[in-house]
CSV table of C-alpha atoms in Angstrom, one decimal:
chain,number,residue,atom,x,y,z
A,1250,UNK,CA,-26.0,26.7,13.7
A,1251,UNK,CA,-24.5,23.3,14.4
A,1252,UNK,CA,-20.8,23.0,13.4
A,1253,UNK,CA,-20.1,20.5,10.7
A,1254,UNK,CA,-17.8,17.6,11.8
A,1255,UNK,CA,-14.4,17.9,10.3
A,1256,UNK,CA,-12.5,14.9,8.8
A,1257,UNK,CA,-8.8,15.2,8.1
A,1258,UNK,CA,-7.2,12.6,5.8
A,1259,UNK,CA,-3.5,11.6,5.6
A,1260,UNK,CA,-2.0,9.1,3.2
A,1261,UNK,CA,1.8,8.4,2.8
A,1262,UNK,CA,2.8,11.9,3.9
A,1263,UNK,CA,0.7,13.8,1.5
A,1264,UNK,CA,-0.8,11.7,-1.3
A,1265,UNK,CA,-4.3,11.3,-2.5
A,1266,UNK,CA,-4.5,7.5,-2.3
A,1267,UNK,CA,-5.1,4.3,-0.4
A,1268,UNK,CA,-7.8,3.6,2.2
A,1269,UNK,CA,-8.3,7.2,3.3
A,1270,UNK,CA,-9.2,8.1,-0.3
A,1271,UNK,CA,-11.7,5.3,-0.4
A,1272,UNK,CA,-13.3,6.4,2.8
A,1273,UNK,CA,-13.4,10.1,1.6
A,1274,UNK,CA,-14.9,9.3,-1.7
A,1275,UNK,CA,-17.6,7.1,-0.2
A,1276,UNK,CA,-18.6,9.8,2.3
A,1277,UNK,CA,-18.6,12.3,-0.5
A,1278,UNK,CA,-20.8,10.1,-2.7
A,1279,UNK,CA,-23.2,9.4,0.2
A,1280,UNK,CA,-23.6,13.1,0.7
A,1281,UNK,CA,-22.7,13.4,4.4
A,1282,UNK,CA,-22.6,16.9,5.7
A,1283,UNK,CA,-18.9,17.0,6.7
A,1284,UNK,CA,-15.9,19.2,6.3
A,1285,UNK,CA,-13.1,17.4,4.5
A,1286,UNK,CA,-9.5,18.4,4.6
A,1287,UNK,CA,-6.5,16.5,3.1
A,1288,UNK,CA,-2.8,16.8,4.0
A,1289,UNK,CA,-0.9,17.3,0.8
A,1290,UNK,CA,2.8,17.2,-0.3
A,1291,UNK,CA,3.9,19.5,-3.2
A,1292,UNK,CA,5.4,16.5,-5.1
A,1293,UNK,CA,2.1,14.8,-5.1
A,1294,UNK,CA,-0.3,17.8,-5.5
A,1295,UNK,CA,-1.0,16.7,-9.1
A,1296,UNK,CA,-2.9,13.7,-7.8
A,1297,UNK,CA,-5.6,15.6,-5.9
A,1298,UNK,CA,-8.9,16.4,-7.7
A,1299,UNK,CA,-9.7,20.0,-8.5
A,1300,UNK,CA,-11.6,21.8,-5.7
A,1301,UNK,CA,-10.5,19.5,-2.9
A,1302,UNK,CA,-9.4,21.3,0.3
A,1303,UNK,CA,-5.8,20.6,1.1
A,1304,UNK,CA,-3.2,22.0,3.5
A,1305,UNK,CA,0.6,21.4,3.1
A,1306,UNK,CA,1.8,18.4,5.0
A,1307,UNK,CA,4.1,19.2,7.9
A,1308,UNK,CA,3.5,22.9,8.3
A,1309,UNK,CA,1.5,25.1,10.8
A,1310,UNK,CA,-1.7,24.7,8.7
A,1311,UNK,CA,-1.3,20.9,8.9
A,1312,UNK,CA,-1.0,20.9,12.6
A,1313,UNK,CA,-3.9,23.3,13.0
A,1314,UNK,CA,-6.0,21.0,10.8
A,1315,UNK,CA,-5.2,17.9,12.9
A,1316,UNK,CA,-5.8,19.7,16.1
A,1317,UNK,CA,-9.2,20.9,15.0
A,1318,UNK,CA,-10.3,17.6,13.5
A,1319,UNK,CA,-13.3,15.5,14.8
A,1320,UNK,CA,-12.0,12.5,12.9
A,1321,UNK,CA,-8.5,11.7,11.5
A,1322,UNK,CA,-8.2,9.0,8.9
A,1323,UNK,CA,-4.6,8.0,8.2
A,1324,UNK,CA,-2.9,5.1,6.6
A,1325,UNK,CA,0.5,5.4,8.3
A,1326,UNK,CA,2.1,7.3,11.2
A,1327,UNK,CA,1.7,11.0,11.3
A,1328,UNK,CA,5.2,11.8,12.4
A,1329,UNK,CA,4.5,15.3,13.6
A,1330,UNK,CA,4.2,17.2,16.9
A,1331,UNK,CA,0.5,17.7,17.4
A,1332,UNK,CA,-2.1,17.4,20.2
A,1333,UNK,CA,-5.2,15.3,19.5
A,1334,UNK,CA,-8.2,17.1,20.9
A,1335,UNK,CA,-10.4,15.4,23.5
A,1336,UNK,CA,-13.4,13.8,21.9
A,1337,UNK,CA,-11.8,13.3,18.5
A,1338,UNK,CA,-11.3,9.9,16.8
A,1339,UNK,CA,-8.1,8.8,15.1
A,1340,UNK,CA,-8.6,5.9,12.8
A,1341,UNK,CA,-5.4,4.2,11.7
A,1342,UNK,CA,-6.1,2.1,8.5
A,1343,UNK,CA,-2.4,1.1,8.1
A,1344,UNK,CA,-1.3,0.2,4.6
A,1345,UNK,CA,-0.6,-3.5,4.1
A,1346,UNK,CA,-0.7,-7.1,5.3
A,1347,UNK,CA,2.6,-7.4,7.2
A,1348,UNK,CA,4.8,-10.1,5.6
A,1349,UNK,CA,7.9,-8.3,6.8
A,1350,UNK,CA,8.1,-7.3,10.5
A,1351,UNK,CA,7.2,-3.8,11.5
A,1352,UNK,CA,7.7,-1.4,14.3
A,1353,UNK,CA,8.9,-3.0,17.6
A,1354,UNK,CA,9.4,-6.4,15.8
A,1355,UNK,CA,12.0,-5.2,13.3
A,1356,UNK,CA,15.6,-6.4,13.5
A,1357,UNK,CA,17.0,-2.9,12.7
A,1358,UNK,CA,15.9,0.7,13.2
A,1359,UNK,CA,17.7,4.0,13.8
A,1360,UNK,CA,18.0,5.0,17.4
A,1361,UNK,CA,15.0,6.8,18.7
A,1362,UNK,CA,12.8,6.3,15.6
A,1363,UNK,CA,10.4,3.7,17.1
A,1364,UNK,CA,10.0,5.6,20.4
A,1365,UNK,CA,9.2,8.8,18.5
A,1366,UNK,CA,6.6,7.0,16.3
A,1367,UNK,CA,5.0,5.6,19.5
A,1368,UNK,CA,3.9,9.1,20.2
A,1369,UNK,CA,1.6,8.9,17.3
A,1370,UNK,CA,0.4,5.3,18.1
A,1371,UNK,CA,-0.7,6.7,21.5
A,1372,UNK,CA,-3.1,8.9,19.7
A,1373,UNK,CA,-4.8,6.0,17.7
A,1374,UNK,CA,-8.3,5.1,18.8
A,1375,UNK,CA,-8.8,2.2,16.4
A,1376,UNK,CA,-6.7,0.2,14.0
A,1377,UNK,CA,-8.0,-1.6,10.9
A,1378,UNK,CA,-6.8,-5.1,9.9
A,1379,UNK,CA,-7.1,-6.5,6.3
A,1380,UNK,CA,-7.5,-10.1,7.4
A,1381,UNK,CA,-7.5,-12.4,10.5
A,1382,UNK,CA,-3.9,-13.4,9.9
A,1383,UNK,CA,-2.7,-9.8,10.2
A,1384,UNK,CA,-4.5,-8.9,13.4
A,1385,UNK,CA,-2.1,-10.5,15.8
A,1386,UNK,CA,1.1,-9.1,14.2
A,1387,UNK,CA,-0.3,-5.6,13.9
A,1388,UNK,CA,-1.5,-5.5,17.5
A,1389,UNK,CA,1.7,-6.9,18.8
A,1390,UNK,CA,4.1,-4.9,16.7
A,1391,UNK,CA,2.5,-1.6,17.7
A,1392,UNK,CA,1.7,-2.7,21.2
A,1393,UNK,CA,-1.7,-1.4,20.6
A,1394,UNK,CA,-4.3,-2.1,23.3
A,1395,UNK,CA,-7.3,-0.5,21.5
A,1396,UNK,CA,-9.8,-2.1,19.2
A,1397,UNK,CA,-8.5,-3.8,16.0
A,1398,UNK,CA,-11.3,-4.1,13.5
A,1399,UNK,CA,-11.1,-6.8,10.8
A,1400,UNK,CA,-12.7,-5.0,7.9
A,1401,UNK,CA,-10.5,-5.7,4.9
A,1402,UNK,CA,-8.9,-2.7,3.2
A,1403,UNK,CA,-11.2,0.0,1.7
A,1404,UNK,CA,-8.5,0.7,-0.9
A,1405,UNK,CA,-9.1,-2.7,-2.5
A,1406,UNK,CA,-12.9,-2.3,-3.0
A,1407,UNK,CA,-12.2,-0.9,-6.5
A,1408,UNK,CA,-10.6,-4.3,-7.4
A,1409,UNK,CA,-14.0,-5.9,-7.0
A,1410,UNK,CA,-16.1,-3.0,-8.3
A,1411,UNK,CA,-18.7,-3.8,-11.0
A,1412,UNK,CA,-17.0,-1.4,-13.4
A,1413,UNK,CA,-13.5,-2.7,-12.8
A,1414,UNK,CA,-13.0,-3.8,-16.5
A,1415,UNK,CA,-14.1,-0.3,-17.7
A,1416,UNK,CA,-11.7,1.3,-15.2
A,1417,UNK,CA,-8.9,-1.0,-16.4
A,1418,UNK,CA,-9.4,0.0,-20.0
A,1419,UNK,CA,-9.4,3.7,-19.1
A,1420,UNK,CA,-6.3,3.4,-17.0
A,1421,UNK,CA,-4.4,1.4,-19.6
A,1422,UNK,CA,-5.3,3.9,-22.3
A,1423,UNK,CA,-4.1,6.8,-20.1
A,1424,UNK,CA,-0.8,5.1,-19.5
A,1425,UNK,CA,-0.4,4.4,-23.2
A,1426,UNK,CA,-0.6,0.6,-22.9
A,1427,UNK,CA,-1.7,-0.7,-26.3
A,1428,UNK,CA,-4.4,-3.4,-26.6
A,1429,UNK,CA,-2.9,-6.8,-26.5
A,1430,UNK,CA,0.2,-5.6,-24.5
A,1431,UNK,CA,1.1,-7.6,-21.4
A,1432,UNK,CA,1.6,-5.1,-18.5
A,1433,UNK,CA,3.8,-6.3,-15.7
A,1434,UNK,CA,3.8,-4.3,-12.4
A,1435,UNK,CA,7.1,-4.4,-10.6
A,1436,UNK,CA,6.9,-3.4,-6.9
A,1437,UNK,CA,10.2,-3.8,-5.0
A,1438,UNK,CA,10.1,-2.7,-1.4
A,1439,UNK,CA,12.5,-0.4,0.3
A,1440,UNK,CA,15.5,-1.6,2.4
A,1441,UNK,CA,16.1,-0.2,5.9
A,1442,UNK,CA,19.9,-0.2,5.5
A,1443,UNK,CA,19.6,1.8,2.3
A,1444,UNK,CA,17.2,4.4,3.6
A,1445,UNK,CA,18.7,4.7,7.1
A,1446,UNK,CA,22.3,3.8,6.2
A,1447,UNK,CA,25.1,5.6,4.4
A,1448,UNK,CA,24.5,4.2,0.9
A,1449,UNK,CA,22.0,5.1,-1.8
A,1450,UNK,CA,18.4,5.3,-1.0
A,1451,UNK,CA,17.6,2.5,-3.4
A,1452,UNK,CA,19.2,0.4,-6.1
A,1453,UNK,CA,17.4,-1.7,-8.7
A,1454,UNK,CA,18.4,-5.3,-9.2
A,1455,UNK,CA,16.0,-6.3,-12.0
A,1456,UNK,CA,17.8,-5.8,-15.4
A,1457,UNK,CA,15.4,-3.4,-17.2
A,1458,UNK,CA,17.3,-3.5,-20.5
A,1459,UNK,CA,17.2,-7.3,-20.5
A,1460,UNK,CA,13.4,-7.3,-19.8
A,1461,UNK,CA,12.9,-4.8,-22.7
A,1462,UNK,CA,15.2,-6.7,-25.1
A,1463,UNK,CA,13.8,-10.1,-24.5
A,1464,UNK,CA,10.1,-9.4,-24.3
A,1465,UNK,CA,9.9,-6.8,-27.0
A,1466,UNK,CA,7.0,-4.7,-28.1
A,1467,UNK,CA,4.2,-6.7,-26.6
A,1468,UNK,CA,5.2,-6.2,-22.9
A,1469,UNK,CA,5.5,-3.2,-20.7
A,1470,UNK,CA,7.1,-3.0,-17.3
A,1471,UNK,CA,5.3,-0.7,-14.8
A,1472,UNK,CA,7.9,0.3,-12.2
A,1473,UNK,CA,6.5,1.3,-8.9
A,1474,UNK,CA,8.9,2.1,-6.1
A,1475,UNK,CA,7.9,2.2,-2.4
A,1476,UNK,CA,6.7,5.6,-1.3
A,1477,UNK,CA,9.7,6.1,1.0
A,1478,UNK,CA,12.1,5.9,-2.1
A,1479,UNK,CA,9.8,7.1,-4.9
A,1480,UNK,CA,12.3,9.4,-6.5
A,1481,UNK,CA,15.5,7.5,-5.7
A,1482,UNK,CA,16.2,6.4,-9.3
A,1483,UNK,CA,15.8,9.7,-11.0
A,1484,UNK,CA,14.8,9.5,-14.6
A,1485,UNK,CA,14.2,5.9,-16.0
A,1486,UNK,CA,14.8,6.0,-19.7
A,1487,UNK,CA,14.4,2.4,-21.0
A,1488,UNK,CA,12.1,1.5,-23.9
A,1489,UNK,CA,9.1,-0.5,-22.6
A,1490,UNK,CA,9.5,0.6,-19.0
A,1491,UNK,CA,7.2,3.2,-17.4
A,1492,UNK,CA,8.2,4.6,-14.0
A,1493,UNK,CA,4.8,5.0,-12.3
A,1494,UNK,CA,6.2,5.6,-8.8
A,1495,UNK,CA,4.4,9.0,-8.7
A,1496,UNK,CA,1.1,7.8,-10.1
A,1497,UNK,CA,-1.4,8.9,-7.6
A,1498,UNK,CA,-3.0,5.6,-6.7
A,1499,UNK,CA,-1.5,2.1,-7.0
A,1500,UNK,CA,-5.0,0.6,-7.2
A,1501,UNK,CA,-5.1,1.9,-10.8
A,1502,UNK,CA,-1.9,0.0,-11.5
A,1503,UNK,CA,-3.3,-3.2,-10.0
A,1504,UNK,CA,-6.3,-2.9,-12.4
A,1505,UNK,CA,-4.0,-2.1,-15.4
A,1506,UNK,CA,-1.5,-4.9,-14.8
A,1507,UNK,CA,-1.7,-8.5,-16.1
A,1508,UNK,CA,0.9,-9.8,-13.7
A,1509,UNK,CA,3.1,-8.6,-10.7
A,1510,UNK,CA,6.7,-9.1,-9.9
A,1511,UNK,CA,7.6,-8.2,-6.3
A,1512,UNK,CA,9.9,-9.2,-3.4
A,1513,UNK,CA,8.6,-8.6,0.1
A,1514,UNK,CA,6.1,-5.8,-0.6
A,1515,UNK,CA,2.6,-6.0,0.9
A,1516,UNK,CA,1.3,-5.2,-2.6
A,1517,UNK,CA,1.3,-8.9,-3.2
A,1518,UNK,CA,-1.7,-9.3,-0.9
A,1519,UNK,CA,-3.7,-6.6,-2.6
A,1520,UNK,CA,-2.9,-7.7,-6.1
A,1521,UNK,CA,-4.0,-11.2,-5.2
A,1522,UNK,CA,-7.5,-9.9,-5.2
A,1523,UNK,CA,-7.3,-9.7,-9.0
A,1524,UNK,CA,-6.4,-13.4,-9.3
A,1525,UNK,CA,-3.6,-12.5,-11.7
A,1526,UNK,CA,-0.1,-14.1,-11.6
A,1527,UNK,CA,2.4,-13.0,-9.0
A,1528,UNK,CA,6.1,-13.7,-9.4
A,1529,UNK,CA,8.8,-13.2,-6.7
A,1530,UNK,CA,12.3,-11.8,-7.1
A,1531,UNK,CA,13.9,-11.8,-3.6
A,1532,UNK,CA,17.5,-11.3,-4.7
A,1533,UNK,CA,18.6,-10.7,-1.1
A,1534,UNK,CA,16.3,-13.2,0.7
A,1535,UNK,CA,18.7,-14.6,3.2
A,1536,UNK,CA,20.0,-11.2,4.3
A,1537,UNK,CA,16.6,-9.6,4.4
A,1538,UNK,CA,15.0,-12.5,6.4
A,1539,UNK,CA,17.8,-13.1,8.9
A,1540,UNK,CA,19.6,-9.8,9.4
A,1541,UNK,CA,17.6,-6.9,8.0
A,1542,UNK,CA,13.9,-7.3,8.7
A,1543,UNK,CA,12.5,-10.8,9.3
A,1544,UNK,CA,9.0,-12.1,8.4
A,1545,UNK,CA,5.8,-13.0,10.2
A,1546,UNK,CA,5.0,-15.8,7.7
A,1547,UNK,CA,7.1,-18.4,6.0
A,1548,UNK,CA,8.0,-16.7,2.7
A,1549,UNK,CA,8.5,-19.7,0.5
A,1550,UNK,CA,5.7,-21.7,2.0
A,1551,UNK,CA,3.0,-19.0,1.3
A,1552,UNK,CA,4.2,-17.6,-2.0
A,1553,UNK,CA,1.5,-18.1,-4.6
A,1554,UNK,CA,4.0,-17.9,-7.4
A,1555,UNK,CA,7.5,-18.8,-8.3
A,1556,UNK,CA,10.4,-17.6,-6.2
A,1557,UNK,CA,13.1,-16.5,-8.7
A,1558,UNK,CA,16.7,-15.5,-7.9
A,1559,UNK,CA,17.9,-13.8,-11.1
A,1560,UNK,CA,16.7,-11.3,-13.7
A,1561,UNK,CA,17.0,-14.0,-16.3
A,1562,UNK,CA,14.6,-16.3,-14.4
A,1563,UNK,CA,12.2,-13.5,-14.0
A,1564,UNK,CA,12.1,-12.7,-17.7
A,1565,UNK,CA,11.7,-16.4,-18.5
A,1566,UNK,CA,8.7,-16.7,-16.2
A,1567,UNK,CA,7.1,-13.5,-17.5
A,1568,UNK,CA,7.4,-14.9,-21.0
A,1569,UNK,CA,5.2,-17.8,-20.0
A,1570,UNK,CA,2.6,-16.5,-17.6
A,1571,UNK,CA,0.0,-19.1,-18.5
A,1572,UNK,CA,2.4,-21.9,-17.3
A,1573,UNK,CA,3.1,-19.9,-14.1
A,1574,UNK,CA,-0.6,-19.6,-13.3
A,1575,UNK,CA,-1.2,-23.3,-14.0
A,1576,UNK,CA,1.6,-24.5,-11.8
A,1577,UNK,CA,0.6,-22.4,-8.8
A,1578,UNK,CA,-3.2,-22.5,-9.0
A,1579,UNK,CA,-3.7,-24.4,-5.8
A,1580,UNK,CA,-1.1,-22.3,-3.8
A,1581,UNK,CA,-2.7,-19.2,-5.1
A,1582,UNK,CA,-6.2,-20.3,-3.9
A,1583,UNK,CA,-4.8,-21.0,-0.4
A,1584,UNK,CA,-3.1,-17.6,-0.4
A,1585,UNK,CA,-6.4,-15.9,-1.2
A,1586,UNK,CA,-8.3,-17.8,1.4
A,1587,UNK,CA,-5.8,-16.7,4.1
A,1588,UNK,CA,-5.2,-13.1,3.1
A,1589,UNK,CA,-8.1,-12.0,0.9
A,1590,UNK,CA,-11.1,-13.4,2.7
A,1591,UNK,CA,-12.4,-9.9,3.6
A,1592,UNK,CA,-11.7,-8.3,0.2
A,1593,UNK,CA,-15.3,-8.6,-1.0
A,1594,UNK,CA,-15.8,-5.1,-2.3
A,1595,UNK,CA,-17.5,-3.9,0.9
A,1596,UNK,CA,-14.6,-3.0,3.2
A,1597,UNK,CA,-15.4,0.7,3.0
A,1598,UNK,CA,-19.0,0.1,4.0
A,1599,UNK,CA,-17.8,-1.7,7.1
A,1600,UNK,CA,-15.5,1.2,8.0
A,1601,UNK,CA,-18.2,3.8,7.5
A,1602,UNK,CA,-20.6,1.8,9.7
A,1603,UNK,CA,-18.0,1.7,12.4
A,1604,UNK,CA,-16.9,5.3,12.5
A,1605,UNK,CA,-19.7,7.3,10.8
A,1606,UNK,CA,-22.8,5.5,12.1
A,1607,UNK,CA,-25.1,8.5,12.4
A,1608,UNK,CA,-24.4,9.6,8.9
A,1609,UNK,CA,-25.0,6.0,7.8
A,1610,UNK,CA,-28.4,6.0,9.5
A,1611,UNK,CA,-29.4,9.3,7.7
A,1612,UNK,CA,-28.2,7.9,4.4
């Protein structure tokens, strides 16, 4: 009997989310005869569907799964000691259009970290790019000499799906967002000097109490921290604020939200697929740009929404989203032309055609 090919999926050190999820669900829906295994972290086990095969991220079972895989689909580095078998394929989807510099282009990194992660990059057989503007920065930062495929991100196909409005209604109901309530998704990124320094993992600079007091009952703030600092704030107990940092898939939150507030997070490029307003709160812009991380693109020049420097300005802008959208309509259109030109709802199909062609032909 012919052995079934084995596909191992890894997303953000053990979550059921992002482009690996989109690839997995499409293969499952297509009925390909494959063995599927997910790497799972205990803190995020609740996000995996019943019956899915998982192994704990980081342990012996995890290494064994990786070393027996025919295909590995991952959205970030697999920072583990494992040997990729000959003949297997490791597809690195990555997880965002890079505004901020990454890997060897960063201004700050702990000693030895980048060289250690290079061991994983050496295993990659292919890298996905979400758009033409990202291809050069991704290849250069990782010093990756293999193929970089401009496919768009499979994770964003749901944002163009025919049933996206039905999904939006279902997700909002599940989150307890009442009809007529304006949901604002806040996605601050992590800071290298917090995570790798001596201070706290993360500190929040948006005044949550002021948001709730000013905007009242008809607004809700969906707080989504970066996966590297998901639990850094502990319990958030502010009326009108939902901490959704452990919600399984951020694509659900993109669908549920009416607007986004962010700083330097790549979530801005994904959310732009929805066409809804994006506001910027870069409270530490000069430090982040010149000393901490640096950018590939001119931040203020490309921003498709207002760049705000205080909580008060953010709340004022959220209170008048129609005016924000009108003032930035042309900038928003240019932003989408540059960074969303491949987000047509068919990125997953392109990825399957590239890496599962025999299965595609049978389907």
